[in-house]
PDB file of C-alpha atoms and ligand atoms in Angstrom:
ATOM      1  CA  MET A 237       0.000   0.000   0.000  1.00  0.00           C
ATOM      2  CA  LYS A 238       1.201   3.468  -0.812  1.00  0.00           C
ATOM      3  CA  PHE A 239       0.014   6.160   1.580  1.00  0.00           C
ATOM      4  CA  ILE A 240       0.724   9.580   0.097  1.00  0.00           C
ATOM      5  CA  THR A 241       0.175  12.679   2.220  1.00  0.00           C
ATOM      6  CA  VAL A 242       0.020  16.024   0.455  1.00  0.00           C
ATOM      7  CA  GLU A 243      -0.582  19.554   1.708  1.00  0.00           C
ATOM      8  CA  THR A 244      -3.615  20.681  -0.235  1.00  0.00           C
ATOM      9  CA  TYR A 245      -6.787  19.329  -1.771  1.00  0.00           C
ATOM     10  CA  ASP A 246      -5.629  20.724  -5.117  1.00  0.00           C
ATOM     11  CA  GLU A 247      -2.471  18.615  -4.958  1.00  0.00           C
ATOM     12  CA  LEU A 248      -4.495  15.537  -3.968  1.00  0.00           C
ATOM     13  CA  SER A 249      -6.848  16.087  -6.893  1.00  0.00           C
ATOM     14  CA  ARG A 250      -3.989  16.602  -9.349  1.00  0.00           C
ATOM     15  CA  LYS A 251      -2.198  13.425  -8.258  1.00  0.00           C
ATOM     16  CA  ALA A 252      -5.370  11.328  -8.322  1.00  0.00           C
ATOM     17  CA  ALA A 253      -6.301  12.659 -11.771  1.00  0.00           C
ATOM     18  CA  ASP A 254      -2.782  11.885 -13.025  1.00  0.00           C
ATOM     19  CA  LEU A 255      -3.106   8.272 -11.854  1.00  0.00           C
ATOM     20  CA  ILE A 256      -6.516   7.881 -13.513  1.00  0.00           C
ATOM     21  CA  ALA A 257      -5.242   9.548 -16.683  1.00  0.00           C
ATOM     22  CA  SER A 258      -2.264   7.127 -16.772  1.00  0.00           C
ATOM     23  CA  GLN A 259      -4.692   4.226 -16.503  1.00  0.00           C
ATOM     24  CA  ILE A 260      -6.694   5.532 -19.471  1.00  0.00           C
ATOM     25  CA  ILE A 261      -3.562   6.211 -21.519  1.00  0.00           C
ATOM     26  CA  MET A 262      -2.099   2.777 -20.786  1.00  0.00           C
ATOM     27  CA  LYS A 263      -5.402   0.998 -21.470  1.00  0.00           C
ATOM     28  CA  PRO A 264      -7.847   3.150 -23.444  1.00  0.00           C
ATOM     29  CA  ARG A 265     -10.568   0.471 -23.201  1.00  0.00           C
ATOM     30  CA  CYS A 266     -10.338   0.327 -19.439  1.00  0.00           C
ATOM     31  CA  VAL A 267     -13.104  -0.079 -16.876  1.00  0.00           C
ATOM     32  CA  LEU A 268     -13.041   2.631 -14.220  1.00  0.00           C
ATOM     33  CA  GLY A 269     -14.849   2.150 -10.930  1.00  0.00           C
ATOM     34  CA  LEU A 270     -16.051   5.586  -9.892  1.00  0.00           C
ATOM     35  CA  ALA A 271     -17.180   7.139  -6.643  1.00  0.00           C
ATOM     36  CA  THR A 272     -19.358  10.007  -5.470  1.00  0.00           C
ATOM     37  CA  GLY A 273     -19.062  12.225  -2.388  1.00  0.00           C
ATOM     38  CA  SER A 274     -17.161  15.490  -2.120  1.00  0.00           C
ATOM     39  CA  SER A 275     -13.662  13.934  -1.999  1.00  0.00           C
ATOM     40  CA  PRO A 276     -13.374  13.019  -5.714  1.00  0.00           C
ATOM     41  CA  VAL A 277     -14.953  16.231  -7.064  1.00  0.00           C
ATOM     42  CA  GLY A 278     -11.570  17.954  -7.472  1.00  0.00           C
ATOM     43  CA  THR A 279     -10.172  14.869  -9.202  1.00  0.00           C
ATOM     44  CA  TYR A 280     -13.060  14.951 -11.673  1.00  0.00           C
ATOM     45  CA  LYS A 281     -12.422  18.659 -12.336  1.00  0.00           C
ATOM     46  CA  LYS A 282      -8.781  17.931 -13.196  1.00  0.00           C
ATOM     47  CA  LEU A 283      -9.835  15.072 -15.500  1.00  0.00           C
ATOM     48  CA  ILE A 284     -12.276  17.422 -17.253  1.00  0.00           C
ATOM     49  CA  GLU A 285      -9.433  19.922 -17.753  1.00  0.00           C
ATOM     50  CA  LYS A 286      -7.152  17.259 -19.203  1.00  0.00           C
ATOM     51  CA  CYS A 287      -9.895  16.138 -21.568  1.00  0.00           C
ATOM     52  CA  GLY A 288     -10.653  19.749 -22.598  1.00  0.00           C
ATOM     53  CA  GLU A 289      -6.994  20.353 -23.346  1.00  0.00           C
ATOM     54  CA  GLY A 290      -6.965  17.307 -25.622  1.00  0.00           C
ATOM     55  CA  ASP A 291      -4.677  15.295 -23.333  1.00  0.00           C
ATOM     56  CA  LEU A 292      -7.198  12.643 -22.383  1.00  0.00           C
ATOM     57  CA  ASP A 293      -9.713  10.631 -24.365  1.00  0.00           C
ATOM     58  CA  PHE A 294     -12.645   8.987 -22.602  1.00  0.00           C
ATOM     59  CA  SER A 295     -14.292   7.715 -25.789  1.00  0.00           C
ATOM     60  CA  THR A 296     -13.403   4.064 -25.183  1.00  0.00           C
ATOM     61  CA  VAL A 297     -13.675   4.092 -21.379  1.00  0.00           C
ATOM     62  CA  THR A 298     -16.403   2.216 -19.509  1.00  0.00           C
ATOM     63  CA  SER A 299     -17.350   3.196 -15.971  1.00  0.00           C
ATOM     64  CA  VAL A 300     -19.170   1.449 -13.161  1.00  0.00           C
ATOM     65  CA  ASN A 301     -20.185   3.446 -10.129  1.00  0.00           C
ATOM     66  CA  LEU A 302     -20.168   2.142  -6.613  1.00  0.00           C
ATOM     67  CA  ASP A 303     -23.616   2.945  -5.372  1.00  0.00           C
ATOM     68  CA  GLU A 304     -26.979   4.691  -5.569  1.00  0.00           C
ATOM     69  CA  TYR A 305     -29.674   5.734  -3.128  1.00  0.00           C
ATOM     70  CA  VAL A 306     -32.743   3.505  -3.173  1.00  0.00           C
ATOM     71  CA  GLY A 307     -35.735   5.399  -4.532  1.00  0.00           C
ATOM     72  CA  LEU A 308     -33.866   8.135  -6.424  1.00  0.00           C
ATOM     73  CA  ASP A 309     -33.708   8.037 -10.196  1.00  0.00           C
ATOM     74  CA  GLY A 310     -31.242   9.849 -12.436  1.00  0.00           C
ATOM     75  CA  THR A 311     -33.472  12.888 -12.886  1.00  0.00           C
ATOM     76  CA  CYS A 312     -33.307  13.649  -9.162  1.00  0.00           C
ATOM     77  CA  ASP A 313     -30.425  16.002  -8.484  1.00  0.00           C
ATOM     78  CA  GLN A 314     -29.429  14.203  -5.285  1.00  0.00           C
ATOM     79  CA  SER A 315     -29.046  10.872  -7.063  1.00  0.00           C
ATOM     80  CA  TYR A 316     -25.573   9.580  -7.712  1.00  0.00           C
ATOM     81  CA  ARG A 317     -26.363   9.177 -11.410  1.00  0.00           C
ATOM     82  CA  TYR A 318     -27.132  12.907 -11.553  1.00  0.00           C
ATOM     83  CA  PHE A 319     -23.968  13.662  -9.558  1.00  0.00           C
ATOM     84  CA  MET A 320     -21.808  11.717 -12.018  1.00  0.00           C
ATOM     85  CA  ASN A 321     -23.395  13.335 -15.060  1.00  0.00           C
ATOM     86  CA  ASP A 322     -23.007  16.755 -13.492  1.00  0.00           C
ATOM     87  CA  ASN A 323     -19.486  16.356 -12.107  1.00  0.00           C
ATOM     88  CA  LEU A 324     -17.884  14.329 -14.888  1.00  0.00           C
ATOM     89  CA  PHE A 325     -19.799  12.623 -17.666  1.00  0.00           C
ATOM     90  CA  ASN A 326     -21.441  15.751 -19.150  1.00  0.00           C
ATOM     91  CA  HIS A 327     -18.028  17.403 -19.512  1.00  0.00           C
ATOM     92  CA  VAL A 328     -15.866  14.674 -21.061  1.00  0.00           C
ATOM     93  CA  ASN A 329     -16.189  12.630 -24.246  1.00  0.00           C
ATOM     94  CA  ILE A 330     -17.346   9.449 -22.518  1.00  0.00           C
ATOM     95  CA  ASP A 331     -20.133   7.447 -24.166  1.00  0.00           C
ATOM     96  CA  LYS A 332     -22.961   7.700 -21.584  1.00  0.00           C
ATOM     97  CA  ASP A 333     -24.215   4.284 -22.670  1.00  0.00           C
ATOM     98  CA  LYS A 334     -21.002   2.899 -21.219  1.00  0.00           C
ATOM     99  CA  THR A 335     -21.439   4.560 -17.834  1.00  0.00           C
ATOM    100  CA  PHE A 336     -23.195   2.377 -15.277  1.00  0.00           C
ATOM    101  CA  VAL A 337     -24.671   3.170 -11.874  1.00  0.00           C
ATOM    102  CA  PRO A 338     -26.699   0.619  -9.871  1.00  0.00           C
ATOM    103  CA  GLY A 339     -30.431   1.228 -10.368  1.00  0.00           C
ATOM    104  CA  GLY A 340     -31.849   2.614  -7.148  1.00  0.00           C
ATOM    105  CA  CYS A 341     -35.389   2.449  -8.521  1.00  0.00           C
ATOM    106  CA  ALA A 342     -35.274  -1.135  -9.776  1.00  0.00           C
ATOM    107  CA  GLU A 343     -38.427  -3.047  -8.833  1.00  0.00           C
ATOM    108  CA  ASP A 344     -36.393  -6.026  -7.703  1.00  0.00           C
ATOM    109  CA  LEU A 345     -33.277  -4.660  -6.034  1.00  0.00           C
ATOM    110  CA  ASP A 346     -31.788  -8.090  -5.343  1.00  0.00           C
ATOM    111  CA  ALA A 347     -32.025  -8.949  -9.040  1.00  0.00           C
ATOM    112  CA  GLU A 348     -30.531  -5.542  -9.835  1.00  0.00           C
ATOM    113  CA  GLY A 349     -27.576  -6.352  -7.559  1.00  0.00           C
ATOM    114  CA  GLU A 350     -27.007  -9.708  -9.234  1.00  0.00           C
ATOM    115  CA  ALA A 351     -27.233  -8.141 -12.701  1.00  0.00           C
ATOM    116  CA  TYR A 352     -24.764  -5.427 -11.683  1.00  0.00           C
ATOM    117  CA  ASP A 353     -22.202  -8.005 -10.532  1.00  0.00           C
ATOM    118  CA  LYS A 354     -22.714  -9.959 -13.749  1.00  0.00           C
ATOM    119  CA  LEU A 355     -22.180  -6.769 -15.752  1.00  0.00           C
ATOM    120  CA  ILE A 356     -18.885  -6.073 -13.953  1.00  0.00           C
ATOM    121  CA  GLU A 357     -17.803  -9.674 -14.500  1.00  0.00           C
ATOM    122  CA  ASP A 358     -18.727  -9.540 -18.195  1.00  0.00           C
ATOM    123  CA  LEU A 359     -16.715  -6.347 -18.551  1.00  0.00           C
ATOM    124  CA  GLY A 360     -13.704  -8.268 -17.266  1.00  0.00           C
ATOM    125  CA  GLY A 361     -13.685  -6.596 -13.847  1.00  0.00           C
ATOM    126  CA  ILE A 362     -12.530  -3.144 -12.840  1.00  0.00           C
ATOM    127  CA  ASP A 363      -9.094  -1.878 -13.843  1.00  0.00           C
ATOM    128  CA  LEU A 364      -8.975   1.006 -11.393  1.00  0.00           C
ATOM    129  CA  GLN A 365     -11.418   1.633  -8.570  1.00  0.00           C
ATOM    130  CA  LEU A 366     -11.601   5.153  -7.173  1.00  0.00           C
ATOM    131  CA  LEU A 367     -12.884   5.360  -3.595  1.00  0.00           C
ATOM    132  CA  GLY A 368     -13.671   7.919  -0.951  1.00  0.00           C
ATOM    133  CA  ILE A 369     -14.136   6.893   2.681  1.00  0.00           C
ATOM    134  CA  GLY A 370     -16.951   7.636   5.100  1.00  0.00           C
ATOM    135  CA  LEU A 371     -16.252   8.784   8.662  1.00  0.00           C
ATOM    136  CA  ASP A 372     -17.309   5.333   9.883  1.00  0.00           C
ATOM    137  CA  GLY A 373     -14.956   3.644   7.395  1.00  0.00           C
ATOM    138  CA  HIS A 374     -17.565   2.843   4.770  1.00  0.00           C
ATOM    139  CA  ILE A 375     -16.487   2.433   1.164  1.00  0.00           C
ATOM    140  CA  GLY A 376     -19.220   2.705  -1.440  1.00  0.00           C
ATOM    141  CA  PHE A 377     -22.081   2.235   0.985  1.00  0.00           C
ATOM    142  CA  ASN A 378     -20.591  -0.826   2.674  1.00  0.00           C
ATOM    143  CA  GLU A 379     -21.383   0.190   6.218  1.00  0.00           C
ATOM    144  CA  PRO A 380     -19.796  -1.300   9.378  1.00  0.00           C
ATOM    145  CA  ASP A 381     -21.280  -4.758   9.790  1.00  0.00           C
ATOM    146  CA  GLU A 382     -20.616  -8.200  11.228  1.00  0.00           C
ATOM    147  CA  VAL A 383     -19.499  -9.500   7.847  1.00  0.00           C
ATOM    148  CA  PHE A 384     -17.956  -8.212   4.643  1.00  0.00           C
ATOM    149  CA  VAL A 385     -20.659  -8.548   1.976  1.00  0.00           C
ATOM    150  CA  LYS A 386     -19.355  -9.784  -1.360  1.00  0.00           C
ATOM    151  CA  GLY A 387     -21.998  -8.912  -3.945  1.00  0.00           C
ATOM    152  CA  THR A 388     -23.907  -5.763  -4.867  1.00  0.00           C
ATOM    153  CA  HIS A 389     -26.590  -5.463  -2.205  1.00  0.00           C
ATOM    154  CA  VAL A 390     -29.088  -3.215  -0.457  1.00  0.00           C
ATOM    155  CA  VAL A 391     -27.968  -1.603   2.795  1.00  0.00           C
ATOM    156  CA  ASP A 392     -29.601   0.336   5.595  1.00  0.00           C
ATOM    157  CA  LEU A 393     -27.602   3.516   5.930  1.00  0.00           C
ATOM    158  CA  HIS A 394     -26.201   4.213   9.378  1.00  0.00           C
ATOM    159  CA  GLU A 395     -27.351   7.218  11.361  1.00  0.00           C
ATOM    160  CA  SER A 396     -23.906   8.849  11.061  1.00  0.00           C
ATOM    161  CA  THR A 397     -23.922   8.412   7.267  1.00  0.00           C
ATOM    162  CA  ILE A 398     -27.413   9.891   6.990  1.00  0.00           C
ATOM    163  CA  LYS A 399     -26.254  12.855   9.098  1.00  0.00           C
ATOM    164  CA  ALA A 400     -23.034  13.292   7.078  1.00  0.00           C
ATOM    165  CA  ASN A 401     -24.902  13.152   3.759  1.00  0.00           C
ATOM    166  CA  ALA A 402     -27.717  15.459   4.901  1.00  0.00           C
ATOM    167  CA  ARG A 403     -25.620  18.373   3.628  1.00  0.00           C
ATOM    168  CA  PHE A 404     -26.624  17.425   0.087  1.00  0.00           C
ATOM    169  CA  PHE A 405     -30.362  17.447   0.917  1.00  0.00           C
ATOM    170  CA  ALA A 406     -32.808  20.116   2.139  1.00  0.00           C
ATOM    171  CA  ASN A 407     -32.867  18.380   5.528  1.00  0.00           C
ATOM    172  CA  GLU A 408     -31.954  15.108   7.211  1.00  0.00           C
ATOM    173  CA  ASP A 409     -35.437  13.635   6.777  1.00  0.00           C
ATOM    174  CA  GLU A 410     -35.025  13.744   3.007  1.00  0.00           C
ATOM    175  CA  VAL A 411     -31.919  11.554   2.984  1.00  0.00           C
ATOM    176  CA  PRO A 412     -32.912   8.082   1.751  1.00  0.00           C
ATOM    177  CA  LYS A 413     -32.485   5.443   4.453  1.00  0.00           C
ATOM    178  CA  LYS A 414     -31.378   2.726   2.058  1.00  0.00           C
ATOM    179  CA  ALA A 415     -28.884   2.402  -0.764  1.00  0.00           C
ATOM    180  CA  ILE A 416     -27.688  -0.217  -3.212  1.00  0.00           C
ATOM    181  CA  THR A 417     -23.932  -0.662  -3.216  1.00  0.00           C
ATOM    182  CA  MET A 418     -21.276  -2.685  -4.927  1.00  0.00           C
ATOM    183  CA  GLY A 419     -19.984  -5.218  -2.419  1.00  0.00           C
ATOM    184  CA  MET A 420     -16.433  -5.989  -1.401  1.00  0.00           C
ATOM    185  CA  GLY A 421     -16.056  -8.678  -4.098  1.00  0.00           C
ATOM    186  CA  ALA A 422     -15.921  -6.322  -7.079  1.00  0.00           C
ATOM    187  CA  ILE A 423     -13.893  -3.744  -5.143  1.00  0.00           C
ATOM    188  CA  MET A 424     -11.301  -6.285  -4.016  1.00  0.00           C
ATOM    189  CA  ASN A 425     -11.151  -7.784  -7.529  1.00  0.00           C
ATOM    190  CA  ALA A 426     -10.276  -4.395  -9.026  1.00  0.00           C
ATOM    191  CA  LYS A 427      -6.724  -4.470 -10.348  1.00  0.00           C
ATOM    192  CA  LYS A 428      -5.886  -1.161  -8.679  1.00  0.00           C
ATOM    193  CA  VAL A 429      -7.553   0.831  -5.920  1.00  0.00           C
ATOM    194  CA  LEU A 430      -7.118   4.577  -5.437  1.00  0.00           C
ATOM    195  CA  LEU A 431      -8.630   6.068  -2.288  1.00  0.00           C
ATOM    196  CA  VAL A 432      -8.811   9.822  -1.802  1.00  0.00           C
ATOM    197  CA  ALA A 433      -9.562  11.521   1.516  1.00  0.00           C
ATOM    198  CA  ASN A 434      -9.191  15.102   2.614  1.00  0.00           C
ATOM    199  CA  GLY A 435      -9.625  16.964   5.867  1.00  0.00           C
ATOM    200  CA  GLU A 436      -8.367  16.270   9.377  1.00  0.00           C
ATOM    201  CA  ALA A 437     -11.685  14.641  10.312  1.00  0.00           C
ATOM    202  CA  LYS A 438     -10.737  11.661   8.095  1.00  0.00           C
ATOM    203  CA  TRP A 439      -7.320  11.069   9.699  1.00  0.00           C
ATOM    204  CA  ASP A 440      -8.443   8.735  12.500  1.00  0.00           C
ATOM    205  CA  ILE A 441     -10.536   6.496  10.294  1.00  0.00           C
ATOM    206  CA  LEU A 442      -7.690   6.285   7.766  1.00  0.00           C
ATOM    207  CA  GLN A 443      -5.320   5.157  10.535  1.00  0.00           C
ATOM    208  CA  LYS A 444      -7.846   2.565  11.761  1.00  0.00           C
ATOM    209  CA  SER A 445      -8.538   1.350   8.233  1.00  0.00           C
ATOM    210  CA  PHE A 446      -4.979   0.963   7.032  1.00  0.00           C
ATOM    211  CA  TYR A 447      -3.014   0.251  10.207  1.00  0.00           C
ATOM    212  CA  GLY A 448      -5.618  -1.305  12.541  1.00  0.00           C
ATOM    213  CA  PRO A 449      -7.189  -4.763  12.634  1.00  0.00           C
ATOM    214  CA  ILE A 450      -8.965  -6.014   9.516  1.00  0.00           C
ATOM    215  CA  THR A 451     -12.608  -6.167  10.533  1.00  0.00           C
ATOM    216  CA  PRO A 452     -16.006  -5.607   8.900  1.00  0.00           C
ATOM    217  CA  GLU A 453     -16.631  -3.107  11.715  1.00  0.00           C
ATOM    218  CA  VAL A 454     -14.174  -0.910   9.767  1.00  0.00           C
ATOM    219  CA  PRO A 455     -15.150  -1.787   6.181  1.00  0.00           C
ATOM    220  CA  ALA A 456     -12.192  -0.049   4.476  1.00  0.00           C
ATOM    221  CA  SER A 457      -9.771  -2.198   6.524  1.00  0.00           C
ATOM    222  CA  ILE A 458     -10.326  -5.015   3.999  1.00  0.00           C
ATOM    223  CA  LEU A 459      -8.232  -2.956   1.588  1.00  0.00           C
ATOM    224  CA  GLN A 460      -5.136  -3.959   3.597  1.00  0.00           C
ATOM    225  CA  LEU A 461      -5.506  -7.311   1.809  1.00  0.00           C
ATOM    226  CA  HIS A 462      -5.545  -5.727  -1.665  1.00  0.00           C
ATOM    227  CA  PRO A 463      -2.241  -5.974  -3.549  1.00  0.00           C
ATOM    228  CA  ASP A 464      -2.320  -2.540  -5.209  1.00  0.00           C
ATOM    229  CA  VAL A 465      -3.803   0.272  -3.130  1.00  0.00           C
ATOM    230  CA  THR A 466      -2.817   3.934  -3.246  1.00  0.00           C
ATOM    231  CA  VAL A 467      -4.221   6.301  -0.626  1.00  0.00           C
ATOM    232  CA  ILE A 468      -3.879  10.041  -1.163  1.00  0.00           C
ATOM    233  CA  TYR A 469      -4.638  12.207   1.857  1.00  0.00           C
ATOM    234  CA  SER A 470      -4.573  15.961   2.271  1.00  0.00           C
ATOM    235  CA  LYS A 471      -5.044  17.707   5.597  1.00  0.00           C
ATOM    236  CA  LYS A 472      -7.026  20.535   4.035  1.00  0.00           C
TER     237      LYS A 472
HETATM  238  C1  LIG B 275     -20.935   8.628   0.502  1.00  0.00           C
HETATM  239  C2  LIG B 275     -20.562   7.700  -0.640  1.00  0.00           C
HETATM  240  C3  LIG B 275     -19.162   7.158  -0.467  1.00  0.00           C
HETATM  241  C4  LIG B 275     -18.207   8.285  -0.113  1.00  0.00           C
HETATM  242  C5  LIG B 275     -18.620   8.886   1.191  1.00  0.00           C
HETATM  243  C6  LIG B 275     -17.679   9.968   1.688  1.00  0.00           C
HETATM  244  O1  LIG B 275     -21.507   7.987   1.579  1.00  0.00           O
HETATM  245  N1  LIG B 275     -21.468   6.620  -0.790  1.00  0.00           N
HETATM  246  O2  LIG B 275     -18.765   6.490  -1.644  1.00  0.00           O
HETATM  247  O3  LIG B 275     -16.894   7.810  -0.045  1.00  0.00           O
HETATM  248  O4  LIG B 275     -19.907   9.453   0.994  1.00  0.00           O
HETATM  249  O5  LIG B 275     -18.066  11.210   1.203  1.00  0.00           O
HETATM  250  P1  LIG B 275     -17.197  12.503   1.227  1.00  0.00           P
HETATM  251  O6  LIG B 275     -16.151  12.319   0.182  1.00  0.00           O
HETATM  252  O7  LIG B 275     -18.171  13.600   0.856  1.00  0.00           O
HETATM  253  O8  LIG B 275     -16.649  12.640   2.592  1.00  0.00           O
END
């Protein structure tokens, strides 16, 4: 594992975007696993700049996102599909038909989870998985639990996650209580993992995740078993 500490969020975003850009340059038909949350927003901005300057071509890239709120469809501006369109896909030359987000409005969410895992498998797995980390150590929406769940599944969001994510909604009551998330199987099968985290509030959970015991109570700790993880952290 490489743990890189930088001074500023701008530096974090530049480094993360450089790593993703290298992946695309080395394998133009790659599968990127993408994440939402505020941490990767700067990275997406840098990727948009690179694409605008003609230095990066997304036309043959496929993406699979980690998660989606249950009950929100892509037209809802708090959905993760909307977030991805708004923060990345609308501004680069990616083919939207090759961008996938789990369907939070699927009638049968278990079947949706199975189909999502099959899709990832059929794509040949993920080349590079970008992750943020929640204050409770969640990755995607894999919340602290008694077990690590392998497949894409529905989760009850924890109180602390609902509180943390309330900033994106009019109030806490509007935050969906459930989400559908990629499980640890697809994340751990990704060839490379890149986790970005900024702000002093994330320091403790990063220490627990990467230097503490490996336990489903700290979901990100499973990444200690992954052979190719890069963490980029900035204090600010
Ligand atoms: C959400 C997402 C996670 C993300 C986390 C942290 O819960 N499902 O994928 O890592 O938020 O968000 P932030 O980067 O805003 O701290």
